């Protein structure tokens, strides 16, 4: 009996698309509203707000390539053993990494996610 390739169903695809869009929107907001605004950087020198803490945390994470590394690890695990949860997490990390300055590793993770669609899937029904 031949196994079916990894392909999420309609309901799962809708959830994956929504979560991927959320991660992409969050990353775009953080980059263009918090990181690249010089006025936010100047204000964060004198104030301690949740926005400034978020900004400092994201700067610390992308300077260590955390988004790209998380995306690459998730995509590699997805390639080895496909699952819906791992695909969703890897897609969210890839979206965030592509927008928030971790382009090289997140781009490689995106390629691995595309290749994972050709892998046989144990969760296939039928």
CSV table of N, CA and C in Angstrom, one decimal, residues 7 11 27 33 35 39 45 52 55 69 74 78 81 90 95-96 102 110 121-122:
chain,number,residue,atom,x,y,z
A,7,UNK,N,0.1,16.4,2.8
A,7,UNK,CA,-0.8,17.4,2.3
A,7,UNK,C,-1.9,17.6,3.3
A,11,UNK,N,-9.5,21.9,6.5
A,11,UNK,CA,-9.6,22.6,7.8
A,11,UNK,C,-8.2,22.9,8.3
A,27,UNK,N,5.4,40.0,12.7
A,27,UNK,CA,6.8,40.3,12.4
A,27,UNK,C,6.8,41.7,11.6
A,33,UNK,N,7.1,49.1,13.1
A,33,UNK,CA,6.6,50.0,14.1
A,33,UNK,C,7.5,50.1,15.3
A,35,UNK,N,11.1,48.4,15.5
A,35,UNK,CA,12.6,48.3,15.3
A,35,UNK,C,13.1,49.5,14.5
A,39,UNK,N,12.2,57.2,16.6
A,39,UNK,CA,11.5,57.8,17.8
A,39,UNK,C,11.2,56.8,18.9
A,45,UNK,N,15.0,54.8,25.5
A,45,UNK,CA,16.2,55.1,26.3
A,45,UNK,C,15.7,55.7,27.7
A,52,UNK,N,9.0,48.7,24.9
A,52,UNK,CA,10.4,48.8,24.9
A,52,UNK,C,11.0,47.4,25.3
A,55,UNK,N,10.7,45.3,22.2
A,55,UNK,CA,11.7,45.7,21.2
A,55,UNK,C,13.1,45.2,21.6
A,69,UNK,N,17.3,30.1,13.2
A,69,UNK,CA,17.7,28.8,13.7
A,69,UNK,C,16.4,28.0,14.1
A,74,UNK,N,12.9,23.5,12.9
A,74,UNK,CA,11.5,23.1,12.7
A,74,UNK,C,11.3,22.5,11.3
A,78,UNK,N,10.4,18.7,10.3
A,78,UNK,CA,9.3,18.5,9.4
A,78,UNK,C,9.7,17.6,8.2
A,81,UNK,N,10.3,13.9,9.7
A,81,UNK,CA,9.0,13.3,10.1
A,81,UNK,C,7.9,14.3,10.0
A,90,UNK,N,7.1,25.6,12.1
A,90,UNK,CA,8.2,25.9,11.2
A,90,UNK,C,7.8,27.1,10.3
A,95,UNK,N,8.2,32.7,8.6
A,95,UNK,CA,7.6,34.0,8.3
A,95,UNK,C,8.3,35.1,9.2
A,96,UNK,N,8.4,34.8,10.4
A,96,UNK,CA,9.0,35.8,11.3
A,96,UNK,C,10.5,36.0,11.0
A,102,UNK,N,16.5,37.7,9.6
A,102,UNK,CA,17.2,36.4,9.6
A,102,UNK,C,16.9,35.7,8.3
A,110,UNK,N,12.4,27.7,4.5
A,110,UNK,CA,11.3,27.8,3.5
A,110,UNK,C,11.4,26.7,2.4
A,121,UNK,N,3.6,10.6,4.3
A,121,UNK,CA,3.0,11.1,5.6
A,121,UNK,C,2.3,9.9,6.3
A,122,UNK,N,2.8,9.7,7.5
A,122,UNK,CA,2.2,8.6,8.3
A,122,UNK,C,0.8,8.9,8.8
